[in-house]
mmCIF file of C-alpha atoms and ligand atoms in Angstrom:
data_model
loop_
_atom_site.group_PDB
_atom_site.id
_atom_site.type_symbol
_atom_site.label_atom_id
_atom_site.label_comp_id
_atom_site.label_asym_id
_atom_site.label_seq_id
_atom_site.Cartn_x
_atom_site.Cartn_y
_atom_site.Cartn_z
ATOM 1 C CA MET A 6 -32.596 137.870 202.408
ATOM 2 C CA ILE A 7 -30.318 136.874 199.571
ATOM 3 C CA TYR A 8 -26.787 135.509 199.720
ATOM 4 C CA ILE A 9 -24.589 135.554 196.602
ATOM 5 C CA HIS A 10 -21.521 133.334 196.606
ATOM 6 C CA ILE A 11 -18.548 134.570 194.590
ATOM 7 C CA PRO A 12 -16.396 131.438 194.197
ATOM 8 C CA PHE A 13 -12.961 132.913 193.512
ATOM 9 C CA CYS A 14 -9.958 133.700 195.711
ATOM 10 C CA LYS A 15 -6.479 135.000 194.962
ATOM 11 C CA GLN A 16 -4.833 132.211 196.924
ATOM 12 C CA LYS A 17 -5.801 129.386 199.224
ATOM 13 C CA CYS A 18 -5.687 130.162 202.927
ATOM 14 C CA SER A 19 -4.097 127.271 204.799
ATOM 15 C CA TYR A 20 -7.110 126.571 207.054
ATOM 16 C CA CYS A 21 -9.927 127.054 204.539
ATOM 17 C CA ASN A 22 -12.264 124.403 203.187
ATOM 18 C CA PHE A 23 -14.856 126.695 201.591
ATOM 19 C CA HIS A 24 -15.784 126.396 197.950
ATOM 20 C CA PHE A 25 -13.718 128.600 195.599
ATOM 21 C CA SER A 26 -11.271 128.498 192.710
ATOM 22 C CA THR A 27 -7.988 130.398 192.420
ATOM 23 C CA SER A 28 -8.291 130.458 188.627
ATOM 24 C CA LEU A 29 -10.156 133.422 187.181
ATOM 25 C CA GLN A 30 -10.107 131.949 183.692
ATOM 26 C CA PHE A 31 -13.871 131.420 183.583
ATOM 27 C CA LYS A 32 -14.851 134.377 185.723
ATOM 28 C CA ASP A 33 -17.069 136.047 183.094
ATOM 29 C CA GLU A 34 -18.939 132.805 182.417
ATOM 30 C CA MET A 35 -19.463 132.370 186.158
ATOM 31 C CA LEU A 36 -20.767 135.909 186.651
ATOM 32 C CA ALA A 37 -23.200 135.434 183.748
ATOM 33 C CA ALA A 38 -24.373 132.124 185.257
ATOM 34 C CA ILE A 39 -24.957 133.718 188.675
ATOM 35 C CA LYS A 40 -27.007 136.468 187.033
ATOM 36 C CA LYS A 41 -28.999 133.851 185.225
ATOM 37 C CA GLU A 42 -29.733 132.072 188.512
ATOM 38 C CA ILE A 43 -31.005 135.356 189.978
ATOM 39 C CA VAL A 44 -33.497 135.607 187.111
ATOM 40 C CA LEU A 45 -34.500 131.935 187.236
ATOM 41 C CA ARG A 46 -35.259 132.227 190.956
ATOM 42 C CA LYS A 47 -36.959 135.602 190.841
ATOM 43 C CA ASP A 48 -40.283 134.130 191.945
ATOM 44 C CA GLU A 49 -38.877 132.724 195.178
ATOM 45 C CA LEU A 50 -39.197 134.858 198.332
ATOM 46 C CA GLN A 51 -42.531 136.018 196.950
ATOM 47 C CA ASN A 52 -44.349 138.618 199.057
ATOM 48 C CA LYS A 53 -41.160 139.125 201.047
ATOM 49 C CA THR A 54 -39.341 142.421 201.308
ATOM 50 C CA LEU A 55 -35.584 141.957 201.185
ATOM 51 C CA GLN A 56 -33.903 143.268 204.294
ATOM 52 C CA SER A 57 -30.442 142.161 203.315
ATOM 53 C CA LEU A 58 -28.250 141.228 200.389
ATOM 54 C CA TYR A 59 -24.921 139.623 201.232
ATOM 55 C CA PHE A 60 -21.952 138.967 198.955
ATOM 56 C CA GLY A 61 -19.832 136.180 200.446
ATOM 57 C CA GLY A 62 -17.297 133.743 199.185
ATOM 58 C CA GLY A 63 -14.695 133.039 198.199
ATOM 59 C CA THR A 64 -13.688 136.641 197.870
ATOM 60 C CA PRO A 65 -16.326 139.025 196.512
ATOM 61 C CA SER A 66 -13.831 141.908 196.641
ATOM 62 C CA ILE A 67 -12.021 140.223 193.769
ATOM 63 C CA LEU A 68 -14.768 141.736 191.564
ATOM 64 C CA SER A 69 -14.682 145.288 190.213
ATOM 65 C CA GLY A 70 -17.039 147.986 191.473
ATOM 66 C CA ASP A 71 -18.955 147.768 188.174
ATOM 67 C CA GLU A 72 -19.389 144.004 188.471
ATOM 68 C CA ILE A 73 -20.721 144.343 192.030
ATOM 69 C CA ASN A 74 -23.089 147.118 190.977
ATOM 70 C CA SER A 75 -24.439 145.070 188.109
ATOM 71 C CA PHE A 76 -25.299 142.213 190.525
ATOM 72 C CA ILE A 77 -27.025 144.618 192.888
ATOM 73 C CA ASP A 78 -29.028 146.104 189.992
ATOM 74 C CA GLU A 79 -30.051 142.620 188.908
ATOM 75 C CA VAL A 80 -31.267 141.637 192.383
ATOM 76 C CA LEU A 81 -33.092 144.908 193.000
ATOM 77 C CA LYS A 82 -34.745 144.640 189.590
ATOM 78 C CA TYR A 83 -36.427 141.332 190.441
ATOM 79 C CA PHE A 84 -37.012 141.437 194.211
ATOM 80 C CA SER A 85 -38.772 143.975 196.368
ATOM 81 C CA PHE A 86 -36.492 145.432 198.995
ATOM 82 C CA ALA A 87 -36.630 147.622 202.080
ATOM 83 C CA SER A 88 -35.457 151.219 201.704
ATOM 84 C CA ASP A 89 -32.877 150.547 204.430
ATOM 85 C CA ILE A 90 -31.717 147.253 202.965
ATOM 86 C CA GLU A 91 -28.348 146.113 204.350
ATOM 87 C CA ILE A 92 -25.944 145.297 201.500
ATOM 88 C CA THR A 93 -22.792 143.617 202.775
ATOM 89 C CA LEU A 94 -19.667 142.817 200.833
ATOM 90 C CA GLU A 95 -17.046 140.485 202.264
ATOM 91 C CA ALA A 96 -13.704 142.042 201.397
ATOM 92 C CA ASN A 97 -10.101 141.088 201.896
ATOM 93 C CA PRO A 98 -7.736 143.787 203.196
ATOM 94 C CA ASP A 99 -5.417 143.553 200.159
ATOM 95 C CA ASP A 100 -8.328 144.450 197.840
ATOM 96 C CA LEU A 101 -9.405 147.539 199.749
ATOM 97 C CA ASN A 102 -7.259 150.055 197.894
ATOM 98 C CA LYS A 103 -8.374 153.633 197.299
ATOM 99 C CA SER A 104 -9.782 153.162 193.816
ATOM 100 C CA PHE A 105 -11.864 150.117 194.812
ATOM 101 C CA LEU A 106 -13.138 151.859 197.944
ATOM 102 C CA LYS A 107 -14.014 154.927 195.890
ATOM 103 C CA ALA A 108 -16.104 152.767 193.556
ATOM 104 C CA LEU A 109 -17.755 150.995 196.499
ATOM 105 C CA SER A 110 -18.528 154.215 198.324
ATOM 106 C CA SER A 111 -20.639 155.390 195.391
ATOM 107 C CA SER A 112 -22.407 151.993 195.139
ATOM 108 C CA PRO A 113 -25.363 150.791 197.269
ATOM 109 C CA VAL A 114 -22.981 148.603 199.362
ATOM 110 C CA ASN A 115 -23.399 149.943 202.898
ATOM 111 C CA ARG A 116 -21.602 147.360 205.011
ATOM 112 C CA LEU A 117 -18.166 145.770 204.701
ATOM 113 C CA SER A 118 -17.091 142.554 206.371
ATOM 114 C CA ILE A 119 -13.310 142.576 206.260
ATOM 115 C CA GLY A 120 -11.277 139.356 206.482
ATOM 116 C CA THR A 121 -8.654 140.823 208.803
ATOM 117 C CA GLN A 122 -8.035 137.632 210.850
ATOM 118 C CA SER A 123 -5.015 139.083 212.730
ATOM 119 C CA PHE A 124 -2.916 142.233 212.963
ATOM 120 C CA PHE A 125 0.277 140.128 213.224
ATOM 121 C CA ASP A 126 2.425 138.965 210.318
ATOM 122 C CA GLU A 127 3.340 135.584 211.898
ATOM 123 C CA ASP A 128 -0.342 134.616 212.136
ATOM 124 C CA LEU A 129 -1.121 135.866 208.637
ATOM 125 C CA LYS A 130 1.818 133.939 207.162
ATOM 126 C CA LEU A 131 0.732 130.711 208.834
ATOM 127 C CA MET A 132 -2.807 131.281 207.545
ATOM 128 C CA ASN A 133 -1.380 131.999 204.056
ATOM 129 C CA ARG A 134 -3.471 135.129 203.832
ATOM 130 C CA ALA A 135 -2.878 137.420 200.851
ATOM 131 C CA HIS A 136 -2.413 140.461 203.123
ATOM 132 C CA ASN A 137 0.091 141.520 205.750
ATOM 133 C CA ALA A 138 -0.317 143.222 209.129
ATOM 134 C CA SER A 139 0.047 146.722 207.775
ATOM 135 C CA GLU A 140 -2.633 146.092 205.133
ATOM 136 C CA ALA A 141 -4.886 144.638 207.859
ATOM 137 C CA GLU A 142 -4.824 147.935 209.720
ATOM 138 C CA GLY A 143 -4.613 150.240 206.693
ATOM 139 C CA SER A 144 -7.651 148.689 204.985
ATOM 140 C CA ILE A 145 -9.882 149.446 207.979
ATOM 141 C CA LYS A 146 -8.722 153.056 208.221
ATOM 142 C CA ARG A 147 -9.127 153.564 204.475
ATOM 143 C CA ALA A 148 -12.648 152.082 204.499
ATOM 144 C CA GLN A 149 -13.574 154.483 207.318
ATOM 145 C CA ASP A 150 -12.044 157.403 205.397
ATOM 146 C CA PHE A 151 -14.336 156.508 202.500
ATOM 147 C CA GLY A 152 -17.373 156.708 204.787
ATOM 148 C CA PHE A 153 -17.929 153.044 205.717
ATOM 149 C CA GLU A 154 -19.075 153.180 209.335
ATOM 150 C CA ASN A 155 -20.895 149.863 209.296
ATOM 151 C CA LEU A 156 -17.809 147.666 209.354
ATOM 152 C CA SER A 157 -17.202 144.198 210.636
ATOM 153 C CA ILE A 158 -13.860 142.472 210.932
ATOM 154 C CA ASP A 159 -13.103 138.770 211.228
ATOM 155 C CA LEU A 160 -10.517 137.716 213.786
ATOM 156 C CA ILE A 161 -9.107 134.241 214.377
ATOM 157 C CA TYR A 162 -7.871 133.201 217.808
ATOM 158 C CA GLY A 163 -5.929 130.186 219.001
ATOM 159 C CA SER A 164 -3.396 130.041 216.174
ATOM 160 C CA PRO A 165 -0.175 128.150 217.045
ATOM 161 C CA THR A 166 1.746 131.304 216.031
ATOM 162 C CA SER A 167 -0.176 133.360 218.561
ATOM 163 C CA ASN A 168 -0.382 133.507 222.330
ATOM 164 C CA PHE A 169 -2.496 135.238 224.944
ATOM 165 C CA GLU A 170 -0.483 138.492 224.807
ATOM 166 C CA ILE A 171 -0.730 138.658 221.006
ATOM 167 C CA TRP A 172 -4.458 137.994 221.212
ATOM 168 C CA LYS A 173 -4.881 140.841 223.691
ATOM 169 C CA GLU A 174 -2.978 143.112 221.297
ATOM 170 C CA ASN A 175 -5.276 142.103 218.428
ATOM 171 C CA LEU A 176 -8.254 143.132 220.527
ATOM 172 C CA ASN A 177 -6.643 146.394 221.671
ATOM 173 C CA LYS A 178 -6.095 147.294 218.024
ATOM 174 C CA THR A 179 -9.716 146.427 217.199
ATOM 175 C CA ILE A 180 -10.932 148.852 219.850
ATOM 176 C CA ALA A 181 -8.449 151.551 218.821
ATOM 177 C CA LEU A 182 -9.703 151.269 215.235
ATOM 178 C CA GLU A 183 -13.301 151.831 216.413
ATOM 179 C CA VAL A 184 -14.732 148.875 214.548
ATOM 180 C CA PRO A 185 -18.402 148.364 215.577
ATOM 181 C CA HIS A 186 -18.789 144.637 214.721
ATOM 182 C CA VAL A 187 -16.475 141.669 215.206
ATOM 183 C CA SER A 188 -16.864 138.052 214.092
ATOM 184 C CA SER A 189 -14.305 135.861 215.792
ATOM 185 C CA TYR A 190 -13.585 132.165 215.404
ATOM 186 C CA ALA A 191 -11.152 129.660 216.856
ATOM 187 C CA LEU A 192 -8.679 128.359 214.308
ATOM 188 C CA THR A 193 -9.967 124.923 213.427
ATOM 189 C CA VAL A 194 -8.092 122.267 211.538
ATOM 190 C CA GLU A 195 -10.248 121.002 208.701
ATOM 191 C CA PRO A 196 -9.465 117.873 206.693
ATOM 192 C CA LYS A 197 -7.808 118.352 203.280
ATOM 193 C CA THR A 198 -6.299 121.716 204.187
ATOM 194 C CA ALA A 199 -2.628 122.726 204.136
ATOM 195 C CA LEU A 200 -2.807 123.377 207.869
ATOM 196 C CA ASN A 201 -3.942 119.822 208.517
ATOM 197 C CA ASP A 202 -1.106 118.549 206.348
ATOM 198 C CA TRP A 203 1.511 120.640 208.185
ATOM 199 C CA ILE A 204 0.245 119.410 211.538
ATOM 200 C CA LEU A 205 0.312 115.779 210.419
ATOM 201 C CA LYS A 206 3.896 116.254 209.232
ATOM 202 C CA GLY A 207 4.872 117.894 212.519
ATOM 203 C CA LYS A 208 5.753 121.232 210.885
ATOM 204 C CA VAL A 209 3.175 123.143 212.901
ATOM 205 C CA SER A 210 1.755 122.383 216.315
ATOM 206 C CA ASN A 211 -1.937 121.695 216.829
ATOM 207 C CA PRO A 212 -3.999 124.619 218.186
ATOM 208 C CA ARG A 213 -4.468 124.062 221.930
ATOM 209 C CA GLU A 214 -8.057 123.909 223.119
ATOM 210 C CA GLU A 215 -7.352 125.283 226.593
ATOM 211 C CA GLU A 216 -5.626 128.314 225.041
ATOM 212 C CA GLN A 217 -8.584 128.838 222.682
ATOM 213 C CA ASN A 218 -10.992 128.530 225.582
ATOM 214 C CA LYS A 219 -9.076 131.195 227.552
ATOM 215 C CA GLU A 220 -8.870 133.515 224.534
ATOM 216 C CA PHE A 221 -12.582 133.094 223.794
ATOM 217 C CA TYR A 222 -13.624 134.190 227.281
ATOM 218 C CA TYR A 223 -11.157 137.061 227.269
ATOM 219 C CA LEU A 224 -12.572 138.168 223.890
ATOM 220 C CA SER A 225 -16.104 138.094 225.265
ATOM 221 C CA ASP A 226 -15.305 139.983 228.489
ATOM 222 C CA PHE A 227 -13.058 142.516 226.775
ATOM 223 C CA LEU A 228 -15.479 143.405 223.983
ATOM 224 C CA LYS A 229 -18.414 143.639 226.399
ATOM 225 C CA ASP A 230 -16.351 145.968 228.607
ATOM 226 C CA ASN A 231 -15.879 148.086 225.494
ATOM 227 C CA GLY A 232 -19.566 148.465 224.659
ATOM 228 C CA PHE A 233 -20.224 145.415 222.477
ATOM 229 C CA ASP A 234 -23.094 142.968 222.852
ATOM 230 C CA HIS A 235 -22.136 139.315 222.547
ATOM 231 C CA TYR A 236 -25.184 138.386 220.473
ATOM 232 C CA GLU A 237 -24.068 135.081 218.989
ATOM 233 C CA ILE A 238 -21.224 132.815 220.061
ATOM 234 C CA SER A 239 -18.891 134.153 217.363
ATOM 235 C CA ASN A 240 -20.386 137.619 216.891
ATOM 236 C CA PHE A 241 -20.183 140.914 218.753
ATOM 237 C CA ALA A 242 -21.790 144.226 217.860
ATOM 238 C CA LYS A 243 -22.184 147.686 219.252
ATOM 239 C CA PRO A 244 -25.863 148.709 219.552
ATOM 240 C CA GLY A 245 -27.224 149.555 216.106
ATOM 241 C CA PHE A 246 -24.615 147.434 214.304
ATOM 242 C CA TYR A 247 -26.032 143.914 214.576
ATOM 243 C CA SER A 248 -25.788 142.162 211.212
ATOM 244 C CA LYS A 249 -29.320 142.025 209.797
ATOM 245 C CA HIS A 250 -28.250 139.214 207.529
ATOM 246 C CA ASN A 251 -26.807 136.919 210.186
ATOM 247 C CA SER A 252 -29.547 137.771 212.685
ATOM 248 C CA ALA A 253 -32.100 136.566 210.132
ATOM 249 C CA TYR A 254 -30.299 133.190 209.857
ATOM 250 C CA TRP A 255 -30.352 132.848 213.614
ATOM 251 C CA LYS A 256 -34.055 133.631 213.729
ATOM 252 C CA TYR A 257 -34.851 130.857 211.218
ATOM 253 C CA LYS A 258 -35.953 133.231 208.438
ATOM 254 C CA GLU A 259 -36.249 132.208 204.818
ATOM 255 C CA TYR A 260 -33.185 132.883 202.647
ATOM 256 C CA LEU A 261 -32.120 132.429 199.070
ATOM 257 C CA GLY A 262 -28.550 131.412 198.253
ATOM 258 C CA ILE A 263 -27.288 132.101 194.733
ATOM 259 C CA GLY A 264 -24.018 130.846 193.216
ATOM 260 C CA PRO A 265 -22.101 127.568 193.468
ATOM 261 C CA SER A 266 -22.327 125.855 196.867
ATOM 262 C CA ALA A 267 -24.792 128.442 198.215
ATOM 263 C CA HIS A 268 -27.539 127.130 200.511
ATOM 264 C CA SER A 269 -31.183 128.191 200.675
ATOM 265 C CA TYR A 270 -33.915 127.610 203.240
ATOM 266 C CA ASN A 271 -37.659 128.171 202.975
ATOM 267 C CA GLY A 272 -37.973 129.041 206.684
ATOM 268 C CA LEU A 273 -39.853 125.835 207.361
ATOM 269 C CA ASP A 274 -39.087 122.406 205.995
ATOM 270 C CA ILE A 275 -37.050 122.618 202.788
ATOM 271 C CA ARG A 276 -33.357 123.234 202.514
ATOM 272 C CA SER A 277 -31.464 123.283 199.215
ATOM 273 C CA TRP A 278 -27.907 123.727 198.079
ATOM 274 C CA ASN A 279 -26.204 124.441 194.798
ATOM 275 C CA VAL A 280 -23.533 122.156 193.415
ATOM 276 C CA ALA A 281 -20.054 122.923 194.827
ATOM 277 C CA SER A 282 -18.356 122.833 191.426
ATOM 278 C CA ASN A 283 -17.861 125.943 189.301
ATOM 279 C CA GLN A 284 -17.794 123.917 186.105
ATOM 280 C CA GLN A 285 -20.982 121.964 186.770
ATOM 281 C CA TYR A 286 -22.745 125.074 188.029
ATOM 282 C CA VAL A 287 -21.983 127.060 184.854
ATOM 283 C CA LYS A 288 -22.888 124.106 182.637
ATOM 284 C CA LYS A 289 -26.323 123.744 184.233
ATOM 285 C CA LEU A 290 -27.096 127.437 184.158
ATOM 286 C CA ASN A 291 -25.992 127.629 180.526
ATOM 287 C CA SER A 292 -28.788 125.162 179.846
ATOM 288 C CA ASN A 293 -31.223 127.350 181.808
ATOM 289 C CA LEU A 294 -31.362 124.783 184.601
ATOM 290 C CA LEU A 295 -30.830 125.288 188.296
ATOM 291 C CA ALA A 296 -27.831 123.471 189.783
ATOM 292 C CA LYS A 297 -29.486 122.682 193.106
ATOM 293 C CA GLU A 298 -30.532 119.728 195.142
ATOM 294 C CA GLU A 299 -32.975 119.881 197.988
ATOM 295 C CA GLU A 300 -33.996 117.949 201.050
ATOM 296 C CA PHE A 301 -37.136 117.861 203.080
ATOM 297 C CA LEU A 302 -36.479 118.363 206.783
ATOM 298 C CA SER A 303 -38.322 115.958 209.045
ATOM 299 C CA ILE A 304 -40.049 117.372 212.112
ATOM 300 C CA GLU A 305 -37.161 116.058 214.241
ATOM 301 C CA GLU A 306 -34.614 117.798 211.988
ATOM 302 C CA GLN A 307 -36.532 121.080 212.168
ATOM 303 C CA PHE A 308 -36.659 120.760 215.943
ATOM 304 C CA ASN A 309 -32.919 119.987 216.224
ATOM 305 C CA GLU A 310 -32.042 122.852 213.895
ATOM 306 C CA MET A 311 -33.939 125.244 216.149
ATOM 307 C CA ILE A 312 -32.057 123.920 219.186
ATOM 308 C CA MET A 313 -28.643 124.154 217.511
ATOM 309 C CA ILE A 314 -29.074 127.661 216.126
ATOM 310 C CA GLY A 315 -31.044 129.159 219.005
ATOM 311 C CA LEU A 316 -28.712 128.016 221.755
ATOM 312 C CA ARG A 317 -25.804 129.800 220.056
ATOM 313 C CA THR A 318 -27.466 133.198 220.488
ATOM 314 C CA MET A 319 -28.096 135.594 223.349
ATOM 315 C CA TRP A 320 -31.841 135.398 222.578
ATOM 316 C CA GLY A 321 -31.982 131.646 223.129
ATOM 317 C CA ILE A 322 -35.039 129.652 222.051
ATOM 318 C CA ASP A 323 -38.565 130.911 222.500
ATOM 319 C CA LEU A 324 -40.313 128.110 224.412
ATOM 320 C CA ASP A 325 -43.642 129.021 222.790
ATOM 321 C CA ARG A 326 -42.117 128.180 219.412
ATOM 322 C CA LEU A 327 -40.790 124.874 220.689
ATOM 323 C CA ASN A 328 -44.216 124.065 222.099
ATOM 324 C CA GLU A 329 -45.667 124.317 218.585
ATOM 325 C CA PHE A 330 -43.951 121.008 217.811
ATOM 326 C CA SER A 331 -45.741 117.758 218.597
ATOM 327 C CA SER A 332 -46.306 116.916 222.253
ATOM 328 C CA ARG A 333 -44.157 113.781 221.839
ATOM 329 C CA LEU A 334 -41.129 115.872 220.842
ATOM 330 C CA VAL A 335 -41.718 118.481 223.495
ATOM 331 C CA GLU A 336 -42.045 115.800 226.165
ATOM 332 C CA CYS A 337 -38.821 114.051 225.061
ATOM 333 C CA PHE A 338 -37.077 117.390 225.076
ATOM 334 C CA HIS A 339 -38.232 118.289 228.571
ATOM 335 C CA ASN A 340 -36.929 114.962 229.854
ATOM 336 C CA GLU A 341 -33.513 115.705 228.309
ATOM 337 C CA ILE A 342 -33.415 119.286 229.456
ATOM 338 C CA GLN A 343 -34.043 118.729 233.158
ATOM 339 C CA PRO A 344 -30.587 117.312 234.043
ATOM 340 C CA LYS A 345 -28.945 120.138 232.038
ATOM 341 C CA ILE A 346 -30.906 122.719 234.033
ATOM 342 C CA GLU A 347 -29.821 121.029 237.266
ATOM 343 C CA GLU A 348 -26.176 121.140 236.119
ATOM 344 C CA GLY A 349 -26.587 124.843 235.271
ATOM 345 C CA LEU A 350 -25.684 124.246 231.621
ATOM 346 C CA VAL A 351 -28.974 125.758 230.426
ATOM 347 C CA ILE A 352 -31.354 128.221 232.022
ATOM 348 C CA ILE A 353 -34.889 129.431 231.349
ATOM 349 C CA GLU A 354 -35.227 133.205 231.359
ATOM 350 C CA ASN A 355 -38.313 135.142 230.230
ATOM 351 C CA ASN A 356 -39.734 131.992 228.638
ATOM 352 C CA HIS A 357 -36.540 131.507 226.599
ATOM 353 C CA LEU A 358 -34.144 128.614 226.907
ATOM 354 C CA LYS A 359 -30.514 129.755 226.910
ATOM 355 C CA ILE A 360 -27.018 128.587 227.622
ATOM 356 C CA PRO A 361 -25.382 130.884 230.192
ATOM 357 C CA GLU A 362 -22.543 132.736 228.520
ATOM 358 C CA LYS A 363 -19.915 131.093 230.734
ATOM 359 C CA HIS A 364 -20.706 127.792 228.947
ATOM 360 C CA TRP A 365 -20.836 129.159 225.390
ATOM 361 C CA PHE A 366 -17.499 127.667 224.405
ATOM 362 C CA MET A 367 -19.138 124.232 224.634
ATOM 363 C CA ALA A 368 -22.549 125.296 223.309
ATOM 364 C CA ASP A 369 -22.510 122.983 220.286
ATOM 365 C CA GLY A 370 -21.926 119.959 222.532
ATOM 366 C CA ILE A 371 -24.704 120.981 224.928
ATOM 367 C CA ALA A 372 -27.100 121.555 222.006
ATOM 368 C CA SER A 373 -26.338 118.220 220.359
ATOM 369 C CA ASP A 374 -26.999 116.411 223.667
ATOM 370 C CA LEU A 375 -30.513 117.825 223.442
ATOM 371 C CA PHE A 376 -31.222 116.619 219.924
ATOM 372 C CA ILE A 377 -34.246 114.433 219.376
ATOM 373 C CA VAL A 378 -33.383 111.302 217.412
HETATM 374 S S1 SF4 B 403 -10.046 134.275 201.278
HETATM 375 FE FE1 SF4 B 403 -11.665 133.304 202.513
HETATM 376 S S2 SF4 B 403 -12.669 131.842 201.134
HETATM 377 FE FE2 SF4 B 403 -10.723 132.446 200.170
HETATM 378 S S3 SF4 B 403 -9.259 130.852 200.779
HETATM 379 FE FE3 SF4 B 403 -9.099 132.515 202.267
HETATM 380 S S4 SF4 B 403 -10.535 131.992 203.945
HETATM 381 FE FE4 SF4 B 403 -11.045 130.717 202.162
#
């Protein structure tokens, strides 16, 4: 699978610490550099058939239909791909107007991941999103009118402007809009964000963990009651609408990340990442050089990565795969795991190690307790 990072946004959301620029001044240079990286890395993923191509960001919907098509052409020219390849575009509601959707509907893009976040203006204002509540709803309906059935929306819970009743309303609207995939995250306060600053200055109250916990479990129960599978801690899909792209990450498959700050993984022991600076990225690519650094993952790191990712999913970790690691690691792990099994924090089911769903809100903590150091 291939991920392409488009590092531009219209404005900075108050909670976001991703890599992007709000200046489009050097957009053309950036797009040319990304295309050059595609060509320079055309021999990676050899003998692999692409199952998914994902445009993330930043805000890929800031591009025109023609620009998106030219990237897709470039990728499909150099990589072999499955006939049912999933091509996802992350899109913000304010970009999904009729003319853009018309262009997308005649392109190979067959899945949209819409940054809805909330259907309430108070939440969207606090988040400094570029769209309002009516655009949040209208964009989904318009995308469906243009034939996009494979739709995902992002929703954020636990905002200080929200409460349990508002959260329930957000989910009722999601069901009414017949969206088949939802990615939902707790609002987190990252360093160096406007939200962090407002909280430090007492202008906004800190998100409350107990409220987030309650909203998370309501989200899970409510979406499951409405026909969704809770297949990863933050992801829900109706049957047939699981994200191929994200599922591949969670099954430790190889992926190629193109564009500034994008990460790549060889499916085994090498992880790499591109520089998180638009200027440095373009400069390197202009000299026909890749702008990436890489690290070799030790056996312990590979083992821990499998624990962290696997325990966040409904599939859990295949114990046969864990047993392929050295007997020393497996033995250490079994010593750590026993007390967790006794506490009911993890279970073994069909030879897979899992966290029961009722403990998913603290899955990262349980997984890190099991790390081998
Ligand atoms: S649109 Fe997405 S990437 Fe851009 S600032 Fe907002 S959350 Fe961050």
